[in-house]
PDB file of C-alpha atoms in Angstrom:
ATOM      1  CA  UNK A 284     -30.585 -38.343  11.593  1.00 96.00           C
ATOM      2  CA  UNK A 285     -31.112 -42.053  13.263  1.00 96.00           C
ATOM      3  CA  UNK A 286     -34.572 -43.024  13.028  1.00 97.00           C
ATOM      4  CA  UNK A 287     -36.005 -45.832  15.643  1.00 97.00           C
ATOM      5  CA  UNK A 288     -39.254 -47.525  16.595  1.00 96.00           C
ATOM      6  CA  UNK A 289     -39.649 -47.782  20.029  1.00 97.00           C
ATOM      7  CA  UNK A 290     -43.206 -48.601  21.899  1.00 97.00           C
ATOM      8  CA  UNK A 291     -45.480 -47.291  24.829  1.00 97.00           C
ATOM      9  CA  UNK A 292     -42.208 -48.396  27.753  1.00 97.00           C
ATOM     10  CA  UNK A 293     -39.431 -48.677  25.592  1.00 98.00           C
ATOM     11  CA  UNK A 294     -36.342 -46.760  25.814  1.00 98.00           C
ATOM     12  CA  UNK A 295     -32.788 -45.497  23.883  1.00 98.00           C
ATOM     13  CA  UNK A 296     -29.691 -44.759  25.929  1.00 98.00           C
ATOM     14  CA  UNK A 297     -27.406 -42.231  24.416  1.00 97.00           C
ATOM     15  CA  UNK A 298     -23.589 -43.015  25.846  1.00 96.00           C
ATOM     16  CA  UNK A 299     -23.451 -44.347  28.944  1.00 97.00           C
ATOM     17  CA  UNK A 300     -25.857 -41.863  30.982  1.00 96.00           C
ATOM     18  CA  UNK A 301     -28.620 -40.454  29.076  1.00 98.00           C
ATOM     19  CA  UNK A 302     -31.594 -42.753  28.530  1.00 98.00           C
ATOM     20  CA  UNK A 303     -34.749 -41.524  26.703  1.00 98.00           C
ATOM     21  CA  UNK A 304     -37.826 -43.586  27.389  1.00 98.00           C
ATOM     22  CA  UNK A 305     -40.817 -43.180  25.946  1.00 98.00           C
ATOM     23  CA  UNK A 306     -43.747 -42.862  29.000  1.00 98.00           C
ATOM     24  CA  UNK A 307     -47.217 -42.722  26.974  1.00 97.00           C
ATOM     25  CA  UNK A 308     -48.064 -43.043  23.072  1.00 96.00           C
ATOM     26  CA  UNK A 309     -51.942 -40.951  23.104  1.00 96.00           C
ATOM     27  CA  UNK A 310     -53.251 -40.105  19.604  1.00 96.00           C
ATOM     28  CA  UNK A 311     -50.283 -38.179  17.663  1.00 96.00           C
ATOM     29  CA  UNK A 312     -48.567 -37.117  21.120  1.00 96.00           C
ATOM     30  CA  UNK A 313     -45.732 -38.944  22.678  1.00 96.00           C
ATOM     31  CA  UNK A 314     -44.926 -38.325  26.365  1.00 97.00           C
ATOM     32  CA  UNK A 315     -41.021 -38.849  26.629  1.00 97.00           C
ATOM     33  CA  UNK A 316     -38.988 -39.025  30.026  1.00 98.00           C
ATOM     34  CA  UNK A 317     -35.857 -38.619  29.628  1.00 98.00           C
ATOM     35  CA  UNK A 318     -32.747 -39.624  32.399  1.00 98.00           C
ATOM     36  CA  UNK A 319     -29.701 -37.557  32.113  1.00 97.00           C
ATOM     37  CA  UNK A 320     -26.908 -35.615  34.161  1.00 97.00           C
ATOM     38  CA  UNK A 321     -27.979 -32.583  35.513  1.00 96.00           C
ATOM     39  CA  UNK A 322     -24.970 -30.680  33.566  1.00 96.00           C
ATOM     40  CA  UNK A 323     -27.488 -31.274  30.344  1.00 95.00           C
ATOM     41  CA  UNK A 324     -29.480 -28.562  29.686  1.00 95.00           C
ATOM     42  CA  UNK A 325     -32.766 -29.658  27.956  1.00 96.00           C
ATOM     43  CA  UNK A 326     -35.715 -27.756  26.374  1.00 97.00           C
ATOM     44  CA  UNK A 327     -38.225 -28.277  24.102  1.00 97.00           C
ATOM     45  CA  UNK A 328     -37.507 -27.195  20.478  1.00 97.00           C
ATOM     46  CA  UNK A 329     -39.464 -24.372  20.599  1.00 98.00           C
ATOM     47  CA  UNK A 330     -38.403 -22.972  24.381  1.00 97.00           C
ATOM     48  CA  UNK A 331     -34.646 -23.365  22.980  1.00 97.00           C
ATOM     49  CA  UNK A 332     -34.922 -21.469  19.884  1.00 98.00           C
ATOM     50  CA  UNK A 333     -37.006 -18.266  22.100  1.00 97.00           C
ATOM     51  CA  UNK A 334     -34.215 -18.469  24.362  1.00 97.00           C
ATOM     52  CA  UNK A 335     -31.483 -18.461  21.595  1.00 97.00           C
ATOM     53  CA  UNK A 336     -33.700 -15.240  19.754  1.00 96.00           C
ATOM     54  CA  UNK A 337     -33.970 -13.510  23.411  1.00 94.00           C
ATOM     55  CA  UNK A 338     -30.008 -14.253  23.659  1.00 93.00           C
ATOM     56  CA  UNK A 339     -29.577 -12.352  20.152  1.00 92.00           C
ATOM     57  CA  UNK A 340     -31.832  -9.635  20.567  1.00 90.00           C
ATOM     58  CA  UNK A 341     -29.646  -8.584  24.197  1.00 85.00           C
ATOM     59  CA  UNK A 342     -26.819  -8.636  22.620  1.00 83.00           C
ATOM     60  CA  UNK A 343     -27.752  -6.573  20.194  1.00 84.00           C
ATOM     61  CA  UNK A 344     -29.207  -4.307  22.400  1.00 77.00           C
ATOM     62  CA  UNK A 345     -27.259  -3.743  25.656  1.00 65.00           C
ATOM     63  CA  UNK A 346     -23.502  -3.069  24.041  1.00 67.00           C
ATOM     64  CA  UNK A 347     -21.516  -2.915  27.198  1.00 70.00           C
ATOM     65  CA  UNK A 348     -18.079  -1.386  27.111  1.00 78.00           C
ATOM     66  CA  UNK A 349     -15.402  -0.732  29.820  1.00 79.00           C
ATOM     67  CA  UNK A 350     -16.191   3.030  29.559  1.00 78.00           C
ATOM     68  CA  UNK A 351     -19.548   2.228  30.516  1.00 78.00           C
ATOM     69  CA  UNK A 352     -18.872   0.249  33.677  1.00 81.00           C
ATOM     70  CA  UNK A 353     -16.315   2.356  34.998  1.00 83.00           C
ATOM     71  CA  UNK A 354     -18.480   5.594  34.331  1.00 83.00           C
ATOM     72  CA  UNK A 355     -21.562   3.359  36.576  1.00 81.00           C
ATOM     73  CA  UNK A 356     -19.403   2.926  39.333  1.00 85.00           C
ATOM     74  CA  UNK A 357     -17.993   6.543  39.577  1.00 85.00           C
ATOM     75  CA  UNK A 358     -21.693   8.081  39.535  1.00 79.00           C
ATOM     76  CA  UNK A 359     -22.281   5.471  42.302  1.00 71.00           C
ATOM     77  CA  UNK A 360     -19.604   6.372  44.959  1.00 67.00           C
TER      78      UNK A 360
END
């Protein structure tokens, strides 16, 4: 892992289109804006590893087969 010092205004750039700049240093918080590409998906730690567990748990739960869709759409017509 890279470990930097930046201050209260200072910033990192990641490749040529992500910068990360921090906004406010208050007690043991850090307020962070960060600049990228809207293709980037970006979370906080802990929304990104509930999303990755919800993920899991509907796969686990909601096996779809071919026999399943096709049997839908017959009750349907």
């Amino acid at each position: 892992m890279l470990i930097l010092t930046r201050k209260s205004g200072e910033s990192i750039t990641i490749g040529d289109d992500i910068k990360i700049q921090i906004i406010e240093i208050k007690g043991k918080q850090v307020r962070v804006g960060i600049d990228a590409p809207r293709e980037y998906v970006i979370h906080r730690e802990e929304v990104y590893i509930r999303i990755q567990e919800e993920n899991r748990l509907a796969a686990e739960k909601t096996p779809i087969s071919l026999k399943n869709i096709r049997d839908f759409f017959k009750k349907t017509k």
